[in-house]
Coordinates of C-alpha atoms in Angstrom, one line a residue:
M114 CA -22.7 -16.5 16.0
K115 CA -21.1 -15.2 12.7
K116 CA -22.2 -15.2 9.3
I117 CA -19.9 -15.9 6.7
I118 CA -20.4 -15.5 2.5
L119 CA -18.1 -17.0 0.6
A120 CA -17.2 -15.5 -2.8
V121 CA -15.2 -17.8 -5.2
A122 CA -14.0 -15.2 -8.4
I123 CA -12.7 -17.0 -11.1
I124 CA -10.7 -14.8 -12.8
A125 CA -10.7 -15.0 -16.7
V126 CA -7.1 -14.0 -18.0
F127 CA -5.2 -11.4 -16.5
A128 CA -3.0 -8.9 -18.5
M129 CA 0.0 -9.4 -17.5
V130 CA 0.1 -13.4 -17.2
T131 CA -1.4 -16.2 -19.0
A132 CA -2.2 -18.5 -16.0
P133 CA -5.6 -17.9 -14.5
L134 CA -6.3 -16.7 -11.4
G135 CA -9.4 -16.6 -9.1
I136 CA -10.6 -15.7 -5.7
A137 CA -11.9 -16.6 -2.4
H138 CA -13.8 -14.3 -1.3
I139 CA -15.1 -14.5 2.7
N140 CA -17.2 -11.1 3.7
S141 CA -18.6 -11.9 6.9
V142 CA -20.2 -15.0 9.2
G143 CA -23.4 -16.4 10.1
T144 CA -25.2 -18.9 11.5
N145 CA -26.6 -21.8 9.0
N146 CA -25.5 -24.6 9.8
D147 CA -25.3 -26.0 5.2
L148 CA -23.9 -24.7 3.3
Q149 CA -27.0 -22.4 1.5
I150 CA -27.7 -21.3 -1.9
D151 CA -28.9 -17.2 -1.6
P152 CA -31.7 -16.8 -4.8
V153 CA -30.2 -13.2 -5.5
S154 CA -26.5 -13.5 -4.7
S155 CA -26.2 -16.5 -6.6
E156 CA -26.3 -15.3 -9.9
I157 CA -23.4 -14.7 -11.7
A158 CA -21.6 -11.7 -12.2
T159 CA -19.3 -9.8 -13.9
S160 CA -17.3 -6.1 -14.0
Q161 CA -14.2 -4.8 -15.4
I162 CA -11.5 -4.3 -13.1
D163 CA -8.1 -2.7 -14.3
N164 CA -5.3 -4.9 -15.6
L165 CA -7.9 -7.4 -15.3
S166 CA -10.5 -9.6 -17.8
K167 CA -14.2 -10.3 -16.3
I168 CA -14.4 -11.6 -12.8
A169 CA -16.8 -14.1 -12.4
I170 CA -18.7 -14.1 -8.4
V171 CA -20.4 -16.8 -6.8
N172 CA -21.7 -15.9 -3.2
I173 CA -22.5 -18.5 -0.6
Y174 CA -23.6 -18.7 2.7
S175 CA -21.7 -21.1 5.0
T176 CA -20.8 -21.5 9.1
D177 CA -18.2 -21.2 11.0
T178 CA -17.4 -25.0 10.6
D179 CA -17.1 -24.6 7.0
I180 CA -14.4 -22.7 7.3
K181 CA -12.1 -25.1 7.2
Q182 CA -13.8 -26.9 4.1
I183 CA -14.0 -24.3 2.2
V184 CA -10.1 -23.2 2.1
E185 CA -9.4 -27.1 1.5
D186 CA -12.1 -27.1 -1.6
I187 CA -9.8 -23.6 -2.8
S188 CA -7.3 -24.4 -5.2
P189 CA -3.5 -23.8 -6.5
N190 CA -4.4 -21.3 -8.8
E191 CA -7.4 -19.3 -6.8
I192 CA -7.1 -16.3 -3.4
L193 CA -8.4 -16.1 -0.7
A194 CA -10.1 -12.8 0.2
I195 CA -11.1 -11.6 3.6
D196 CA -12.2 -8.2 5.0
S197 CA -9.8 -7.2 8.1
S198 CA -13.6 -7.1 10.5
T199 CA -14.5 -10.2 10.0
L200 CA -10.8 -11.8 10.4
S201 CA -10.5 -9.7 13.7
E202 CA -13.7 -12.0 14.6
F203 CA -11.6 -15.5 14.0
S204 CA -11.9 -17.8 16.4
I205 CA -8.1 -19.6 16.7
N206 CA -8.7 -22.5 15.1
E207 CA -9.7 -20.5 12.0
G208 CA -6.7 -18.5 12.3
A209 CA -5.4 -21.8 12.3
T210 CA -7.2 -23.4 8.9
V211 CA -5.9 -19.9 7.7
K212 CA -2.5 -20.6 8.3
E213 CA -2.5 -23.5 6.6
A214 CA -3.4 -22.3 3.6
L215 CA -1.0 -19.9 3.1
Y216 CA 1.5 -22.4 4.3
N217 CA 0.2 -24.7 1.2
G218 CA 1.0 -21.9 -0.6
I219 CA -2.6 -20.2 -0.9
P220 CA -2.3 -16.5 -1.3
L221 CA -4.3 -13.9 1.1
V222 CA -6.1 -10.6 0.8
I223 CA -7.4 -8.6 2.8
S224 CA -9.0 -5.1 2.6
G225 CA -8.5 -2.1 5.2
D226 CA -6.9 -2.4 8.5
S227 CA -4.2 -5.8 8.4
T228 CA -3.8 -6.0 12.3
S229 CA -6.5 -8.1 12.2
L230 CA -3.3 -10.6 10.9
M231 CA -2.8 -11.1 15.3
T232 CA -5.9 -13.7 14.7
I233 CA -3.6 -16.5 13.1
K234 CA -1.1 -17.4 15.7
G235 CA 2.2 -19.2 14.8
M236 CA 3.1 -16.7 12.1
S237 CA 5.7 -13.9 11.0
L238 CA 3.2 -10.7 10.5
V239 CA 3.5 -7.5 8.6
M240 CA 0.9 -5.1 9.9
N241 CA -1.1 -1.8 8.6
E242 CA -3.2 -0.3 10.7
N243 CA -3.8 2.4 7.2
A244 CA -3.6 -0.6 4.9
D245 CA -6.7 -0.4 2.0
A246 CA -5.5 -3.6 0.7
T247 CA -2.2 -6.4 2.3
A248 CA -1.4 -9.3 0.2
V249 CA 0.7 -12.0 1.7
Y250 CA 2.2 -15.4 -0.4
C251 CA 4.6 -17.7 1.8
D252 CA 6.6 -19.9 -1.1
P253 CA 5.9 -23.6 -0.3
V254 CA 9.5 -24.0 -2.3
T255 CA 11.4 -21.4 -0.7
K256 CA 9.7 -20.8 3.0
V257 CA 9.7 -17.4 2.3
I258 CA 6.8 -14.9 3.6
Y259 CA 6.2 -12.1 1.3
Y260 CA 3.9 -9.5 2.1
L261 CA 2.5 -6.3 0.3
S262 CA 0.6 -3.3 1.9
V263 CA -0.9 -0.9 -0.6
E264 CA -2.1 2.1 1.2
S265 CA -4.3 5.2 -0.6
E266 CA -5.7 3.6 -3.9
N267 CA -8.7 2.6 -4.7
N268 CA -8.1 -0.3 -6.4
A269 CA -5.9 -2.0 -4.2
E270 CA -7.1 -5.4 -3.6
E271 CA -6.5 -5.7 -7.5
I272 CA -3.4 -4.0 -7.2
A273 CA -2.6 -6.6 -4.3
T274 CA -3.6 -9.8 -6.4
E275 CA -1.4 -8.6 -9.0
W276 CA 1.2 -8.7 -6.9
I277 CA 0.6 -12.3 -5.7
Q278 CA 0.5 -13.0 -9.0
S279 CA 4.0 -11.8 -9.8
K280 CA 5.5 -13.2 -6.9
M281 CA 3.9 -16.8 -7.2
N282 CA 6.2 -16.0 -10.9
E283 CA 9.5 -14.8 -9.6
T284 CA 12.7 -16.3 -8.4
S285 CA 13.7 -13.3 -5.5
G286 CA 16.9 -15.3 -4.7
L287 CA 15.7 -15.6 -1.2
S288 CA 15.5 -18.8 1.0
A289 CA 15.0 -20.3 4.3
D290 CA 14.8 -23.6 6.4
S291 CA 11.2 -22.8 7.4
Y292 CA 8.6 -20.4 7.3
G293 CA 9.5 -17.3 9.2
D294 CA 12.9 -17.4 8.9
V295 CA 13.3 -14.9 5.9
V296 CA 9.9 -12.6 5.8
V297 CA 9.8 -9.7 2.7
S298 CA 7.9 -6.9 3.4
E299 CA 6.8 -4.8 0.5
G300 CA 4.4 -1.3 0.8
W301 CA 3.0 0.9 -2.2
R302 CA 1.7 4.3 -0.7
Y303 CA 0.5 6.9 -3.4
C304 CA 1.6 9.9 -2.4
Q305 CA -1.5 12.2 -4.2
D306 CA 0.6 13.5 -7.6
T307 CA 3.7 14.1 -5.7
T308 CA 5.6 11.0 -5.7
K309 CA 5.3 6.7 -4.6
L310 CA 6.9 5.5 -1.6
N311 CA 8.1 1.7 -2.4
V312 CA 9.2 -0.1 1.1
S313 CA 11.2 -3.6 0.3
T314 CA 12.9 -5.2 3.2
V315 CA 13.7 -7.9 4.0
Y316 CA 14.1 -9.5 8.3
E317 CA 16.3 -12.8 8.4
K318 CA 17.1 -14.9 10.9
L319 CA 20.9 -15.4 11.7
G320 CA 20.9 -17.9 14.4
E321 CA 19.9 -18.6 18.5
G322 CA 22.0 -18.6 21.2
N323 CA 23.2 -17.4 24.8
G324 CA 19.3 -17.1 25.2
K325 CA 18.8 -15.1 22.5
K326 CA 17.6 -14.9 18.7
F327 CA 19.3 -12.5 16.3
Y328 CA 17.6 -11.1 13.1
A329 CA 19.4 -9.0 10.4
V330 CA 16.9 -6.3 9.2
K331 CA 18.1 -4.8 5.4
Y332 CA 15.9 -1.9 5.3
G333 CA 14.9 -0.6 1.7
L334 CA 12.6 2.8 0.8
Q335 CA 12.3 3.9 -2.2
S336 CA 11.3 7.7 -3.5
V337 CA 9.7 8.1 -7.3
P338 CA 9.0 12.2 -7.3
T339 CA 6.7 13.2 -10.5
T340 CA 7.9 15.9 -13.0
D341 CA 8.2 18.9 -11.3
Y342 CA 9.0 17.1 -8.2
R343 CA 11.7 16.3 -6.2
T344 CA 12.7 14.3 -3.4
A345 CA 14.3 16.2 -0.3
D346 CA 14.8 14.0 2.5
M347 CA 14.3 10.3 3.6
T348 CA 14.2 8.4 6.8
I349 CA 13.4 5.7 8.4
S350 CA 13.3 4.9 12.1
C351 CA 12.4 2.1 14.8
D352 CA 11.9 2.3 18.5
V353 CA 13.2 -1.4 19.0
K354 CA 12.4 -1.5 22.5
H355 CA 8.5 0.7 22.1
L356 CA 6.5 -3.1 21.9
N357 CA 8.7 -5.5 23.6
S358 CA 11.1 -3.9 26.3
I359 CA 13.2 -7.7 25.8
Q360 CA 14.8 -7.2 22.5
D361 CA 17.5 -4.8 21.9
L362 CA 19.1 -2.8 19.0
I363 CA 23.0 -4.6 18.4
S364 CA 24.2 -2.9 16.1
Y365 CA 23.5 -0.4 12.7
A366 CA 24.8 1.2 10.0
P367 CA 25.4 3.1 7.9
T368 CA 26.5 6.3 10.4
T369 CA 26.5 9.8 9.5
T370 CA 28.8 10.8 6.0
S371 CA 29.2 13.5 4.2
G372 CA 31.5 13.8 0.6
T373 CA 31.0 10.1 -0.1
S374 CA 29.4 8.5 -3.0
S375 CA 28.6 4.9 -1.3
V376 CA 28.1 3.3 2.0
S377 CA 28.5 0.1 3.2
V378 CA 26.2 -2.4 5.4
S379 CA 28.2 -4.5 7.4
L380 CA 26.4 -6.8 10.4
S381 CA 27.7 -9.4 11.7
L382 CA 27.7 -12.0 15.1
S383 CA 30.6 -13.2 16.6
A384 CA 30.2 -16.6 18.1
S385 CA 31.8 -15.6 21.1
D386 CA 29.5 -12.9 21.8
S387 CA 26.0 -14.0 20.6
G388 CA 27.1 -18.2 21.2
V389 CA 25.6 -18.7 17.5
S390 CA 27.5 -21.9 16.2
G391 CA 30.1 -20.1 13.8
G392 CA 29.3 -16.9 13.6
V393 CA 27.1 -15.1 10.9
S394 CA 27.2 -11.7 8.8
K395 CA 25.6 -9.9 6.3
S396 CA 26.4 -7.2 4.3
W397 CA 26.1 -4.5 1.0
G398 CA 26.1 -1.6 0.1
Y399 CA 24.1 1.5 -1.7
S400 CA 24.7 4.9 -3.4
V401 CA 24.9 8.0 -1.2
Q402 CA 26.2 10.6 -4.8
D403 CA 24.4 13.8 -3.6
V404 CA 23.4 12.7 0.0
M405 CA 24.3 13.0 3.5
V406 CA 24.0 10.7 5.9
N407 CA 22.3 11.6 9.5
D408 CA 22.7 9.3 12.3
R409 CA 19.9 10.0 14.5
S410 CA 20.8 6.4 16.2
D411 CA 21.1 5.8 20.2
L412 CA 21.8 2.6 21.9
S413 CA 21.7 3.4 24.9
T414 CA 18.1 3.8 24.0
D415 CA 17.2 1.3 21.7
H416 CA 16.3 3.6 19.2
F417 CA 17.3 3.6 15.2
E418 CA 16.8 6.0 13.1
T419 CA 19.1 7.3 9.9
F420 CA 18.1 10.4 7.6
H421 CA 19.5 10.8 3.9
D422 CA 19.3 14.4 2.9
I423 CA 19.5 14.9 -0.5
D424 CA 20.3 17.8 -3.1
E425 CA 17.2 17.8 -4.4
D426 CA 18.3 20.8 -7.2
K427 CA 20.9 17.9 -8.3
N428 CA 19.7 14.7 -10.5
I429 CA 19.3 12.8 -8.1
G430 CA 16.3 14.7 -6.6
T431 CA 14.7 14.2 -9.7
V432 CA 14.9 10.6 -10.4
T433 CA 14.1 7.0 -8.4
Y434 CA 16.4 6.6 -5.3
M435 CA 16.2 4.2 -3.2
I436 CA 17.9 3.6 0.4
N437 CA 19.0 0.4 2.4
P438 CA 20.2 0.9 5.5
G439 CA 20.6 -2.3 8.2
M440 CA 20.3 -2.9 12.2
L441 CA 21.2 -5.6 14.0
V442 CA 18.5 -7.2 16.7
S443 CA 17.6 -9.5 19.4
V444 CA 15.5 -10.8 21.2
S445 CA 14.8 -13.7 24.3
A446 CA 14.9 -16.9 22.6
G447 CA 11.3 -17.8 24.4
S448 CA 9.6 -14.3 22.8
Q449 CA 9.1 -12.8 19.7
Y450 CA 10.4 -10.1 17.9
Y451 CA 7.8 -7.1 17.7
S452 CA 8.3 -3.9 16.3
E453 CA 7.2 -0.9 14.2
D454 CA 9.3 0.7 11.1
N455 CA 8.2 4.0 9.9
Y456 CA 9.7 5.0 6.7
Q457 CA 9.2 8.9 6.0
I458 CA 9.9 10.8 2.3
T459 CA 9.5 14.3 2.4
Q460 CA 9.2 15.8 -1.5
R461 CA 9.6 19.5 -2.4
I462 CA 7.1 20.6 -4.8
P463 CA 6.9 24.5 -6.1
Y464 CA 4.1 27.0 -4.1
N465 CA 1.9 28.9 -5.7
H466 CA 3.9 32.0 -5.2
T467 CA 1.6 34.8 -5.2
W468 CA 2.9 37.7 -2.8
V469 CA 6.8 38.7 -2.1
W470 CA 7.0 37.2 1.2
D471 CA 5.7 33.6 -0.5
P472 CA 8.4 30.9 0.0
Y473 CA 8.9 29.1 -3.7
Y474 CA 8.6 25.3 -2.1
S475 CA 6.3 23.6 0.3
Y476 CA 7.6 20.5 2.0
P477 CA 4.7 17.6 2.5
V478 CA 5.8 14.6 4.5
F479 CA 4.5 11.1 3.4
D480 CA 5.1 7.6 5.3
M481 CA 4.2 4.7 6.2
S482 CA 4.4 2.1 9.6
L483 CA 4.4 -1.0 9.2
R484 CA 4.2 -3.4 12.8
V485 CA 6.6 -6.5 12.3
L486 CA 6.5 -9.9 14.5
L487 CA 8.8 -12.6 14.0
D488 CA 7.7 -15.7 14.9
A489 CA 10.8 -18.0 14.2

């Protein structure tokens, strides 16, 4: 049996909000049959964390069978936080308990590799094996599922907690008929001191027909360069069949461009081709001023890849810039859409030019890979 350590942390005040927020931590699993107060760790401890006020933590030891009761006792203004190594050992029933809590609006923060989310069955997931922390929030009103993956930050859990608070207090304009129909995947990677890589991608189920389920993917990759550094290239790619051979890349946009200032993305399903009643379409656009889009996709191999070559000597290379390509995919109706989306930013940074043959710049590459499982 495994030992569970539950730490209920009550956050007195958020610097950015007025409502208090608590954190309940399940750290490990054990064999005790009754709730017991540890004589040492039951003492209340306080600490100062960036952007948060004092946190009071009470550690309680419990058993597997107490997880359901623990989750049921969490109030709507608290957060469930689980270490990835513990979550990976959860049983099917324990995973179902966490899923139920999420669907009831209780947020979740995971420390470390978030592929441990696979223990939660029957739910759409976004996972990152390189994550320092992952946050999950299911909006009980709109039925939209939100994920945030944080990389390369020492205070990743606090960042994830603040993000949850912001999601609970914002209106995104998105809505779904049921959980899993709309999933928002966000990612933040702090790339040394040269840039910040941000991901904001929306997966939306368009319907079912002819034995298939159809999804529209609106990608979002943002580069935020710091002073003296410039964005050179941005790439998004996905091998659609890599993790599930019974899914297909149907269409995508944009294709290769040259000399244009904006592009439009239009993804549509006709009723006759898809069997989806009435057909459906999604469209949007974004700026490519001083940017050349290179289409590296291949429909014959179900490979999607778009490369944005940015003129880093122009203003576009020095400012925050986001690209929003998209694709339309399908998967057999009895299966789940499962893929890995890869995001990449190339920066141009000054090189310590010592010798005449030394280059003036170096071009470090920063990336983030997110696995997406759509179960709707």
